[in-house]
Amino acid sequence: MRGRSVSPVFVGREEELAALAESFDEAIKGKVTAVLLGGEAGVGKTRLVQRFAASRTAGGAHVLFGGCVELSTEGLAYAPFTAALRQLVREQGPAAVAGLLPEGAERDLARLLPEFGEPSRDGETETGRARLFEQFLSLLERLAEHRPTILVIEDIHWADRSSRDLIAFLSRNLHTPQVLIVMTYRSDDLHRQHPLRPVLAELGRVHGVHRLDLPRLSRDEVAQQMTAILGRTPAYGKVDTVYERSEGIPLFVEAMLESGDECTFPDSMQDLILGCVERLPEETQRVLRVAAAGGNRVGHALLAAVSGLSDVDLETALRPAIMGNVLQIADSRAYVFRHSLIREAVHDELLPGEHQRLHSRFAEEISKDRTLVPSDRAAVELAHHWYGARNDRWALISAWEAARKSSKAFAYTEAVPLLERVLTLWDRVPDAAELIGCDHTGVLERASEAANSGGDADKASKFVKAALSQLDETREPGRVAQLIVRRAGLKNSKGQAGVIDDLRHALRLVPENSLDRAEVVTPLSRHLMLRGEIEEANELIIEGLRWVREHGDRCLEGDLLMNRALGHSLNGEIESTIAVNEQALAIGREEGAGRLITRAMGNNIDALLDMGRQDDALRMAEHGWTVAKKYGRLRGSGLFIANNWAEVLETLGRWDEAIEIVDTALSHGPVLRTRYSLLRVRADIALARGELQLVEGILAEVGVSKNRPEEFVQDIISNARLLIGWHLTRGEPGAALGVAEQVLSQPKQSSKAMLGWRLLALLRTVCDAAQDTERERAAAVRAQAAEVAAMLSVIGPVVEAYRLSYSGDFDAAAAAWERLQRPHNQSKTLLRAASVAATAGDREGAAVRLKAALPLAKALRATPLVEEIEMLARRVGGLQEAQEPSELLTPRELEVLRLVTQGRTNRDIAAELFISAKTVSVHVSNILGKLGVTTRGEAAAAAHRLSLLS
């Protein structure tokens, strides 16, 4: 038996170690979040990371280790994070770890480790997973407050979907100094369809995530490795042989040296790796085959039970493998293969019958005593081994149990394939329904729920469709109604039509005066409100509130109240909106329902903005974001709050802050409707700044430029407003008028300040711009707009400011916008007021207004508005500071000369600059004299030659 073949000396990797050290130093400053370390199998990723971790530990850092295992792909969710959490509990104890988290947060972690007590009973499946993510983020942030913290996650090519999502979440959101995540993966395993590839692509775009590729060893480094292993300098020819055949992969160098002085190279890599195993005693090889069936890591007690050996006999059998460095001893009396490639090679050598028997033995022993494996792994281990044993009956039962455990831990993406396994095995197990206590349709229902909660709407829709095909609505109307409601929700999330039709169908199936009916009325009334069907929605809400109050369902009551508040908002009844949302908020706080609390807060941010209470809206937005994080609703209501927060900042002219909020929210992957809302805020700012290419891209994505049909009043009006602004900025008043005609043809309008009245103010601008070229069409639009205005209510200072703009009282509107601290609107209305004054011959009054408007527009970097103000200022004069002075000509003479070079007559110039033709004639005579020319053509040539107009 040969000795250890691992080099006692760390060979090479100076550049990679330096890169890791540099990333760590940047992480200390909060500039780097994560490092992705890729390399081929056997190239030395683990040893490099261990070397780096040891050096940082010596420097006072806290290093947590977590590894992914092949079992992760079969439903073992959050494996690396559970391992790191278990290490932390061993080091500090569960009470100390719980003390690092917000109050009660440890109950979420109890879903992964029983040391934290009873799991929370939160039934909001769509928020539990997000909240769990937030707890891990908070834990790392709190750990970093005490000392630098490094989380090492190995082999993420085996990571389960939930772990991949959590990795992406932490990489995007972990901006706290003194935290670094180091992740390793096999680059040669990433085939085109590998699930890690899109994650790596996404992380590659995240600021603060570094990529590091670990190359093979050079010839000199292989020679150093051989010298360290052999204890002497190898012959030159031997180094060449080993280097050429191993191709610089350290694991293969070790395997070749284990083969003896000949350094023979077998026909395959598997044979090379197995060489170290085949030189061991036969009994040792047998036990290694047993261990390989158990995974890369297997406990002593479990291995003894499966192998049938006593403790002493097992230790005797394993000692040669440990001495030969095939196996290593881990904590908790467990054994791990030195490298996963060794385990894979041994496992692949199992005969088919041997493979099934061993998996069956593991399943049997774990079934007898689940303490043989970590508590969080028992269900998944059983599902894995019974399936490997080809025992359909127990494979089905264990997959069902493992799916339930995964869902309980918010690992919905891991539950789905387990439930699919149950469905696959169903026809092979005659009494399947009795064994698991659920019929085939029920499994489909569970699968649709898990897929929906995991964010896979397409797969969830397929499960719903399959379940509905097995049900008769005359026999099980309530069950069918629940599935139809789910289908409607999936359609809504994908922006598909037919949501209302589905919900009406579901309503017909459920009995009156029941909670089932209220559960249908809640989404139906909300969608009707959003479509502007306020009267019908209110009737349903009154009915629904009566039922839920009779049955005592406070959360449904809160939902219905917020639907009622939505109707008040669309009608412009802002005080009622705030009051009703406050009622829902109070219910949410009494019930501890984060969904109600965060949705009510998000709604009132919008209402406070419509009331002109922007300071209160800002405070609520900042607080709401924090509350959303606390309740794990960041990607749901939290992003809705972020959108409304950005809208407040946009109206206040704090555009750069608004852009930052939008970008942050978009990085969290919001649902489609929230994404579109965020993009509209970004488009408003881009339009105001003249960033037309960006606006064009957003209009295309949102579907505005493709005339994609919309159902909701808010979407219809917001899209129309953006498209009108786009055409006006491009100098296309006729096209803008066409959009105005289309939006006015919609049967539903809104008295909401930021919808109906904001649109009407814009329509005034469109008609004024198109007046000269499209007089009849503009007049028709004015008439239609007047009819709409007569139907809308006027409540609150924001509506009043927009009404003043619409009615043409621009000075009063500018004063109103100034009181409301909305600089862009103030500057625009000052420009409109200046234009009216100039047309009336009040050039001095126009100049005064323009002087007030210009600095507001410049501070916002609203380039199109600045250009409009300066253009009008050149026409009326009085803004000398905005002109480039000339030694020859006055600012007014420069303006006249500019128009002369365009071939304009004195009459044209007079109309353009709001002065008389006689005054123009005087200016022209002065210009000719100062330039020393006699004709207008010569004056134009001199202007270009002297660059007077550049």
mmCIF file of N, CA and C in Angstrom, residues 38 49 159 336 382 555 663 756 774 804 829 833 908:
data_model
loop_
_atom_site.group_PDB
_atom_site.id
_atom_site.type_symbol
_atom_site.label_atom_id
_atom_site.label_comp_id
_atom_site.label_asym_id
_atom_site.label_seq_id
_atom_site.Cartn_x
_atom_site.Cartn_y
_atom_site.Cartn_z
ATOM 1 N N GLY A 38 -14.064 29.076 -11.323
ATOM 2 C CA GLY A 38 -14.349 27.960 -12.211
ATOM 3 C C GLY A 38 -13.096 27.218 -12.598
ATOM 4 N N VAL A 49 -9.184 27.116 -2.513
ATOM 5 C CA VAL A 49 -10.115 27.790 -1.612
ATOM 6 C C VAL A 49 -9.741 27.526 -0.162
ATOM 7 N N ALA A 159 -25.796 22.627 -7.504
ATOM 8 C CA ALA A 159 -26.741 23.345 -6.630
ATOM 9 C C ALA A 159 -28.176 23.132 -7.089
ATOM 10 N N VAL A 336 -15.700 11.094 3.815
ATOM 11 C CA VAL A 336 -15.899 11.731 2.515
ATOM 12 C C VAL A 336 -14.814 11.260 1.563
ATOM 13 N N LEU A 382 -34.292 9.294 1.453
ATOM 14 C CA LEU A 382 -35.175 8.153 1.220
ATOM 15 C C LEU A 382 -35.738 8.179 -0.199
ATOM 16 N N CYS A 555 -58.234 38.670 7.037
ATOM 17 C CA CYS A 555 -57.312 38.957 5.932
ATOM 18 C C CYS A 555 -58.069 39.210 4.633
ATOM 19 N N ASP A 663 -33.590 51.113 -10.948
ATOM 20 C CA ASP A 663 -32.576 50.116 -11.305
ATOM 21 C C ASP A 663 -32.464 49.035 -10.235
ATOM 22 N N GLY A 756 -56.123 60.792 -15.169
ATOM 23 C CA GLY A 756 -57.009 61.571 -16.027
ATOM 24 C C GLY A 756 -56.599 63.010 -16.210
ATOM 25 N N GLU A 774 -53.139 70.894 -38.082
ATOM 26 C CA GLU A 774 -54.289 69.985 -37.985
ATOM 27 C C GLU A 774 -55.426 70.683 -37.231
ATOM 28 N N LEU A 804 -55.632 73.616 -13.902
ATOM 29 C CA LEU A 804 -55.220 74.955 -14.322
ATOM 30 C C LEU A 804 -54.379 74.883 -15.594
ATOM 31 N N THR A 829 -44.891 74.926 -17.234
ATOM 32 C CA THR A 829 -46.005 75.882 -17.256
ATOM 33 C C THR A 829 -45.516 77.324 -17.324
ATOM 34 N N ALA A 833 -46.664 79.934 -20.076
ATOM 35 C CA ALA A 833 -47.108 81.284 -19.718
ATOM 36 C C ALA A 833 -46.290 82.333 -20.452
ATOM 37 N N ASP A 908 -41.265 88.068 -41.649
ATOM 38 C CA ASP A 908 -41.126 86.777 -40.965
ATOM 39 C C ASP A 908 -40.357 86.939 -39.651
#
